[in-house]
């Protein structure tokens, strides 16, 4: 089977197109960032309609996360110094997702919650925790290494929790992906679930801790 036809191949193609566009929008900044966030928010709401179950607490929890997450993304990605802030944020989130995939795929081991997300392992969680620690230590020179490392590690745990929450909703709604807009990745929410829960913590970090 051709590599380009596999899920991994589709992921690579999608990423190679989306990442340069994202970087260009963040570098340009201005109204284009607001427009992009608005479009992504509307697409996310469109996908969320399939996951919203009125009697399920997790649906309301995820709706709140979406609102706070996009509010935080606006403040991180728009304005003076936003490019660097956004790059670090995306480095944390995508790095965490990538190392979680690599560790989980190669180290395997016991599953965390197979009934919710059958592919998530404790080894993958370890990768998810290590990545933010590496990214934030590379980006900054913390005065307190222990607290800084704990905070960075918590970002990885929180990101995985957001992923689990969306997986739980998909299980309850009996859908495999939130959508099909991103070949190899599923829907918009499948790609940004961790981003939405990590963004508020990073906004607090930028505003009050850094």
PDB file of C-alpha atoms in Angstrom:
ATOM      1  CA  UNK A   1       0.000   0.000   0.000  1.00  0.00           C
ATOM      2  CA  UNK A   2       1.339   3.412  -0.953  1.00  0.00           C
ATOM      3  CA  UNK A   3       2.461   5.457   2.051  1.00  0.00           C
ATOM      4  CA  UNK A   4       0.447   8.437   0.806  1.00  0.00           C
ATOM      5  CA  UNK A   5      -2.739   6.354   0.964  1.00  0.00           C
ATOM      6  CA  UNK A   6      -2.268   5.345   4.589  1.00  0.00           C
ATOM      7  CA  UNK A   7      -3.597   7.310   7.541  1.00  0.00           C
ATOM      8  CA  UNK A   8      -0.043   8.402   8.401  1.00  0.00           C
ATOM      9  CA  UNK A   9       0.540   9.546   4.814  1.00  0.00           C
ATOM     10  CA  UNK A  10      -2.664  11.569   4.847  1.00  0.00           C
ATOM     11  CA  UNK A  11      -1.667  13.105   8.178  1.00  0.00           C
ATOM     12  CA  UNK A  12       1.702  14.175   6.765  1.00  0.00           C
ATOM     13  CA  UNK A  13       0.146  15.706   3.660  1.00  0.00           C
ATOM     14  CA  UNK A  14      -2.460  17.591   5.692  1.00  0.00           C
ATOM     15  CA  UNK A  15       0.191  18.840   8.141  1.00  0.00           C
ATOM     16  CA  UNK A  16       2.546  19.935   5.334  1.00  0.00           C
ATOM     17  CA  UNK A  17      -0.237  22.111   3.931  1.00  0.00           C
ATOM     18  CA  UNK A  18      -1.809  23.361   7.159  1.00  0.00           C
ATOM     19  CA  UNK A  19       1.348  24.235   9.142  1.00  0.00           C
ATOM     20  CA  UNK A  20       2.816  26.783   6.642  1.00  0.00           C
ATOM     21  CA  UNK A  21      -0.619  28.408   6.295  1.00  0.00           C
ATOM     22  CA  UNK A  22      -0.967  28.599  10.083  1.00  0.00           C
ATOM     23  CA  UNK A  23       2.501  30.085  10.486  1.00  0.00           C
ATOM     24  CA  UNK A  24       1.773  32.681   7.799  1.00  0.00           C
ATOM     25  CA  UNK A  25      -1.480  33.739   9.457  1.00  0.00           C
ATOM     26  CA  UNK A  26       0.177  34.020  12.876  1.00  0.00           C
ATOM     27  CA  UNK A  27       3.103  35.996  11.453  1.00  0.00           C
ATOM     28  CA  UNK A  28       0.818  38.402   9.590  1.00  0.00           C
ATOM     29  CA  UNK A  29      -1.377  38.741  12.702  1.00  0.00           C
ATOM     30  CA  UNK A  30      -4.075  41.409  12.449  1.00  0.00           C
ATOM     31  CA  UNK A  31      -7.688  40.765  11.434  1.00  0.00           C
ATOM     32  CA  UNK A  32      -6.717  37.581   9.590  1.00  0.00           C
ATOM     33  CA  UNK A  33      -6.110  35.854  12.931  1.00  0.00           C
ATOM     34  CA  UNK A  34      -9.559  36.863  14.184  1.00  0.00           C
ATOM     35  CA  UNK A  35     -11.164  35.705  10.931  1.00  0.00           C
ATOM     36  CA  UNK A  36      -9.343  32.358  11.098  1.00  0.00           C
ATOM     37  CA  UNK A  37     -10.312  31.761  14.721  1.00  0.00           C
ATOM     38  CA  UNK A  38     -13.901  32.684  13.859  1.00  0.00           C
ATOM     39  CA  UNK A  39     -13.998  30.191  10.995  1.00  0.00           C
ATOM     40  CA  UNK A  40     -12.472  27.421  13.119  1.00  0.00           C
ATOM     41  CA  UNK A  41     -14.917  28.199  15.929  1.00  0.00           C
ATOM     42  CA  UNK A  42     -17.896  27.938  13.568  1.00  0.00           C
ATOM     43  CA  UNK A  43     -16.600  24.669  12.086  1.00  0.00           C
ATOM     44  CA  UNK A  44     -16.068  23.333  15.610  1.00  0.00           C
ATOM     45  CA  UNK A  45     -19.646  24.196  16.556  1.00  0.00           C
ATOM     46  CA  UNK A  46     -20.866  22.458  13.394  1.00  0.00           C
ATOM     47  CA  UNK A  47     -18.982  19.296  14.391  1.00  0.00           C
ATOM     48  CA  UNK A  48     -20.025  19.568  18.024  1.00  0.00           C
ATOM     49  CA  UNK A  49     -23.674  19.241  17.077  1.00  0.00           C
ATOM     50  CA  UNK A  50     -23.036  15.495  16.519  1.00  0.00           C
ATOM     51  CA  UNK A  51     -21.429  15.120  19.940  1.00  0.00           C
ATOM     52  CA  UNK A  52     -23.905  17.127  21.986  1.00  0.00           C
ATOM     53  CA  UNK A  53     -26.222  14.864  23.975  1.00  0.00           C
ATOM     54  CA  UNK A  54     -28.624  16.944  26.138  1.00  0.00           C
ATOM     55  CA  UNK A  55     -28.634  14.529  29.073  1.00  0.00           C
ATOM     56  CA  UNK A  56     -24.873  14.008  29.160  1.00  0.00           C
ATOM     57  CA  UNK A  57     -22.820  16.170  31.549  1.00  0.00           C
ATOM     58  CA  UNK A  58     -19.714  15.771  29.382  1.00  0.00           C
ATOM     59  CA  UNK A  59     -21.421  17.586  26.505  1.00  0.00           C
ATOM     60  CA  UNK A  60     -21.914  20.702  28.637  1.00  0.00           C
ATOM     61  CA  UNK A  61     -18.396  20.418  30.037  1.00  0.00           C
ATOM     62  CA  UNK A  62     -16.938  20.292  26.534  1.00  0.00           C
ATOM     63  CA  UNK A  63     -19.083  23.250  25.443  1.00  0.00           C
ATOM     64  CA  UNK A  64     -17.633  25.310  28.314  1.00  0.00           C
ATOM     65  CA  UNK A  65     -14.123  24.146  27.406  1.00  0.00           C
ATOM     66  CA  UNK A  66     -14.682  25.249  23.805  1.00  0.00           C
ATOM     67  CA  UNK A  67     -15.824  28.723  24.874  1.00  0.00           C
ATOM     68  CA  UNK A  68     -12.940  29.265  27.311  1.00  0.00           C
ATOM     69  CA  UNK A  69     -10.461  27.669  24.915  1.00  0.00           C
ATOM     70  CA  UNK A  70     -11.295  29.944  21.982  1.00  0.00           C
ATOM     71  CA  UNK A  71     -11.326  32.986  24.286  1.00  0.00           C
ATOM     72  CA  UNK A  72      -7.807  32.040  25.397  1.00  0.00           C
ATOM     73  CA  UNK A  73      -6.636  31.373  21.837  1.00  0.00           C
ATOM     74  CA  UNK A  74      -7.754  34.861  20.820  1.00  0.00           C
ATOM     75  CA  UNK A  75      -5.715  36.494  23.594  1.00  0.00           C
ATOM     76  CA  UNK A  76      -2.667  34.325  22.887  1.00  0.00           C
ATOM     77  CA  UNK A  77      -2.673  34.538  19.087  1.00  0.00           C
ATOM     78  CA  UNK A  78      -3.683  38.161  18.548  1.00  0.00           C
ATOM     79  CA  UNK A  79      -1.741  41.267  19.477  1.00  0.00           C
ATOM     80  CA  UNK A  80       1.801  42.295  20.292  1.00  0.00           C
ATOM     81  CA  UNK A  81       4.146  39.368  20.880  1.00  0.00           C
ATOM     82  CA  UNK A  82       1.442  36.955  19.791  1.00  0.00           C
ATOM     83  CA  UNK A  83       3.539  35.101  17.203  1.00  0.00           C
ATOM     84  CA  UNK A  84       6.055  33.794  19.736  1.00  0.00           C
ATOM     85  CA  UNK A  85       3.348  33.023  22.283  1.00  0.00           C
ATOM     86  CA  UNK A  86       1.370  31.066  19.699  1.00  0.00           C
ATOM     87  CA  UNK A  87       4.414  29.159  18.422  1.00  0.00           C
ATOM     88  CA  UNK A  88       5.263  28.018  21.956  1.00  0.00           C
ATOM     89  CA  UNK A  89       1.635  27.041  22.605  1.00  0.00           C
ATOM     90  CA  UNK A  90       1.404  24.988  19.415  1.00  0.00           C
ATOM     91  CA  UNK A  91       4.819  23.500  20.112  1.00  0.00           C
ATOM     92  CA  UNK A  92       3.541  22.307  23.496  1.00  0.00           C
ATOM     93  CA  UNK A  93       0.291  20.888  22.118  1.00  0.00           C
ATOM     94  CA  UNK A  94       1.526  19.293  18.901  1.00  0.00           C
ATOM     95  CA  UNK A  95       4.738  18.128  20.559  1.00  0.00           C
ATOM     96  CA  UNK A  96       2.688  16.462  23.277  1.00  0.00           C
ATOM     97  CA  UNK A  97       0.423  14.785  20.707  1.00  0.00           C
ATOM     98  CA  UNK A  98       3.410  13.629  18.647  1.00  0.00           C
ATOM     99  CA  UNK A  99       5.421  12.152  21.529  1.00  0.00           C
ATOM    100  CA  UNK A 100       2.272  10.521  22.907  1.00  0.00           C
ATOM    101  CA  UNK A 101       1.793   8.822  19.528  1.00  0.00           C
ATOM    102  CA  UNK A 102       5.464   7.808  19.224  1.00  0.00           C
ATOM    103  CA  UNK A 103       5.737   6.465  22.785  1.00  0.00           C
ATOM    104  CA  UNK A 104       2.397   4.700  22.607  1.00  0.00           C
ATOM    105  CA  UNK A 105       3.121   3.156  19.209  1.00  0.00           C
ATOM    106  CA  UNK A 106       6.606   1.906  20.058  1.00  0.00           C
ATOM    107  CA  UNK A 107       6.528   1.188  23.796  1.00  0.00           C
ATOM    108  CA  UNK A 108       2.922  -0.030  23.833  1.00  0.00           C
ATOM    109  CA  UNK A 109       2.140  -1.387  27.324  1.00  0.00           C
ATOM    110  CA  UNK A 110      -1.103  -1.250  29.316  1.00  0.00           C
ATOM    111  CA  UNK A 111      -4.036   0.870  28.199  1.00  0.00           C
ATOM    112  CA  UNK A 112      -5.324   3.749  30.324  1.00  0.00           C
ATOM    113  CA  UNK A 113      -9.045   3.489  29.594  1.00  0.00           C
ATOM    114  CA  UNK A 114      -9.643   1.142  26.638  1.00  0.00           C
ATOM    115  CA  UNK A 115     -13.431   1.489  26.807  1.00  0.00           C
ATOM    116  CA  UNK A 116     -13.116   5.226  26.145  1.00  0.00           C
ATOM    117  CA  UNK A 117     -10.005   5.448  23.957  1.00  0.00           C
ATOM    118  CA  UNK A 118      -8.609   2.017  23.004  1.00  0.00           C
ATOM    119  CA  UNK A 119      -5.283   3.333  21.684  1.00  0.00           C
ATOM    120  CA  UNK A 120      -4.268   5.468  24.666  1.00  0.00           C
ATOM    121  CA  UNK A 121      -1.519   3.873  26.790  1.00  0.00           C
ATOM    122  CA  UNK A 122       0.400   4.881  29.908  1.00  0.00           C
ATOM    123  CA  UNK A 123       3.532   5.017  27.734  1.00  0.00           C
ATOM    124  CA  UNK A 124       1.760   7.509  25.467  1.00  0.00           C
ATOM    125  CA  UNK A 125       0.836   9.614  28.479  1.00  0.00           C
ATOM    126  CA  UNK A 126       4.509   9.669  29.465  1.00  0.00           C
ATOM    127  CA  UNK A 127       5.374  11.034  26.016  1.00  0.00           C
ATOM    128  CA  UNK A 128       2.609  13.613  26.328  1.00  0.00           C
ATOM    129  CA  UNK A 129       4.107  14.824  29.621  1.00  0.00           C
ATOM    130  CA  UNK A 130       7.721  14.908  28.438  1.00  0.00           C
ATOM    131  CA  UNK A 131       7.098  17.060  25.351  1.00  0.00           C
ATOM    132  CA  UNK A 132       5.805  20.218  27.137  1.00  0.00           C
ATOM    133  CA  UNK A 133       8.693  19.997  29.600  1.00  0.00           C
ATOM    134  CA  UNK A 134      11.187  19.980  26.728  1.00  0.00           C
ATOM    135  CA  UNK A 135       9.436  22.785  24.795  1.00  0.00           C
ATOM    136  CA  UNK A 136       9.023  25.158  27.754  1.00  0.00           C
ATOM    137  CA  UNK A 137      12.547  24.585  29.077  1.00  0.00           C
ATOM    138  CA  UNK A 138      13.888  25.247  25.585  1.00  0.00           C
ATOM    139  CA  UNK A 139      11.832  28.449  25.267  1.00  0.00           C
ATOM    140  CA  UNK A 140      12.460  29.877  28.746  1.00  0.00           C
ATOM    141  CA  UNK A 141      15.032  29.910  31.543  1.00  0.00           C
ATOM    142  CA  UNK A 142      12.931  29.197  34.640  1.00  0.00           C
ATOM    143  CA  UNK A 143      14.040  30.401  38.051  1.00  0.00           C
ATOM    144  CA  UNK A 144      12.417  27.422  39.767  1.00  0.00           C
ATOM    145  CA  UNK A 145      13.056  24.270  37.754  1.00  0.00           C
ATOM    146  CA  UNK A 146      10.907  22.001  39.932  1.00  0.00           C
ATOM    147  CA  UNK A 147       7.704  24.086  39.814  1.00  0.00           C
ATOM    148  CA  UNK A 148       8.283  24.898  36.150  1.00  0.00           C
ATOM    149  CA  UNK A 149       8.691  21.206  35.303  1.00  0.00           C
ATOM    150  CA  UNK A 150       5.562  20.281  37.275  1.00  0.00           C
ATOM    151  CA  UNK A 151       3.540  22.939  35.465  1.00  0.00           C
ATOM    152  CA  UNK A 152       4.834  21.819  32.059  1.00  0.00           C
ATOM    153  CA  UNK A 153       4.122  18.184  32.858  1.00  0.00           C
ATOM    154  CA  UNK A 154       0.587  19.061  33.956  1.00  0.00           C
ATOM    155  CA  UNK A 155      -0.025  20.580  30.519  1.00  0.00           C
ATOM    156  CA  UNK A 156       0.573  17.156  28.991  1.00  0.00           C
ATOM    157  CA  UNK A 157      -1.817  15.486  31.430  1.00  0.00           C
ATOM    158  CA  UNK A 158      -4.499  18.142  30.845  1.00  0.00           C
ATOM    159  CA  UNK A 159      -4.126  17.784  27.076  1.00  0.00           C
ATOM    160  CA  UNK A 160      -4.657  14.025  27.303  1.00  0.00           C
ATOM    161  CA  UNK A 161      -7.684  14.616  29.541  1.00  0.00           C
ATOM    162  CA  UNK A 162      -9.209  16.853  26.868  1.00  0.00           C
ATOM    163  CA  UNK A 163      -8.586  14.132  24.307  1.00  0.00           C
ATOM    164  CA  UNK A 164     -10.270  11.575  26.561  1.00  0.00           C
ATOM    165  CA  UNK A 165     -13.284  13.828  27.091  1.00  0.00           C
ATOM    166  CA  UNK A 166     -13.832  14.174  23.353  1.00  0.00           C
ATOM    167  CA  UNK A 167     -13.309  10.417  22.890  1.00  0.00           C
ATOM    168  CA  UNK A 168     -15.934   9.786  25.572  1.00  0.00           C
ATOM    169  CA  UNK A 169     -18.401  12.029  23.739  1.00  0.00           C
ATOM    170  CA  UNK A 170     -17.700  10.253  20.444  1.00  0.00           C
ATOM    171  CA  UNK A 171     -18.319   6.886  22.107  1.00  0.00           C
ATOM    172  CA  UNK A 172     -21.614   8.062  23.528  1.00  0.00           C
ATOM    173  CA  UNK A 173     -22.642   9.639  20.220  1.00  0.00           C
ATOM    174  CA  UNK A 174     -21.460   6.516  18.342  1.00  0.00           C
ATOM    175  CA  UNK A 175     -19.209   8.360  15.884  1.00  0.00           C
ATOM    176  CA  UNK A 176     -15.603   7.557  14.978  1.00  0.00           C
ATOM    177  CA  UNK A 177     -14.474  11.132  14.237  1.00  0.00           C
ATOM    178  CA  UNK A 178     -15.977  14.534  14.919  1.00  0.00           C
ATOM    179  CA  UNK A 179     -15.756  15.227  11.174  1.00  0.00           C
ATOM    180  CA  UNK A 180     -13.780  14.566   8.003  1.00  0.00           C
ATOM    181  CA  UNK A 181     -12.398  18.001   7.123  1.00  0.00           C
ATOM    182  CA  UNK A 182      -8.760  17.032   7.814  1.00  0.00           C
ATOM    183  CA  UNK A 183      -7.713  13.868   5.942  1.00  0.00           C
ATOM    184  CA  UNK A 184      -5.910  11.487   8.285  1.00  0.00           C
ATOM    185  CA  UNK A 185      -6.823  13.605  11.311  1.00  0.00           C
ATOM    186  CA  UNK A 186     -10.615  13.415  11.330  1.00  0.00           C
ATOM    187  CA  UNK A 187     -12.444  16.624  12.168  1.00  0.00           C
ATOM    188  CA  UNK A 188     -11.396  19.995  13.549  1.00  0.00           C
ATOM    189  CA  UNK A 189     -12.290  18.986  17.117  1.00  0.00           C
ATOM    190  CA  UNK A 190     -10.222  15.809  16.785  1.00  0.00           C
ATOM    191  CA  UNK A 191      -7.200  18.016  16.143  1.00  0.00           C
ATOM    192  CA  UNK A 192      -7.807  20.822  18.651  1.00  0.00           C
ATOM    193  CA  UNK A 193      -9.344  19.045  21.674  1.00  0.00           C
ATOM    194  CA  UNK A 194      -6.052  19.176  23.594  1.00  0.00           C
ATOM    195  CA  UNK A 195      -5.366  22.714  22.343  1.00  0.00           C
ATOM    196  CA  UNK A 196      -8.637  23.963  23.813  1.00  0.00           C
ATOM    197  CA  UNK A 197      -7.869  22.714  27.328  1.00  0.00           C
ATOM    198  CA  UNK A 198      -4.199  23.697  27.323  1.00  0.00           C
ATOM    199  CA  UNK A 199      -4.749  27.240  25.979  1.00  0.00           C
ATOM    200  CA  UNK A 200      -6.369  28.646  29.166  1.00  0.00           C
ATOM    201  CA  UNK A 201      -3.454  27.370  31.275  1.00  0.00           C
ATOM    202  CA  UNK A 202      -0.943  28.873  28.854  1.00  0.00           C
ATOM    203  CA  UNK A 203      -2.826  32.186  28.929  1.00  0.00           C
ATOM    204  CA  UNK A 204      -2.533  32.214  32.719  1.00  0.00           C
ATOM    205  CA  UNK A 205       1.149  31.336  32.358  1.00  0.00           C
ATOM    206  CA  UNK A 206       1.794  34.198  29.924  1.00  0.00           C
ATOM    207  CA  UNK A 207      -0.280  36.699  31.914  1.00  0.00           C
ATOM    208  CA  UNK A 208       0.638  36.002  35.539  1.00  0.00           C
ATOM    209  CA  UNK A 209       3.550  33.567  35.824  1.00  0.00           C
ATOM    210  CA  UNK A 210       6.023  34.416  33.072  1.00  0.00           C
TER     211      UNK A 210
END
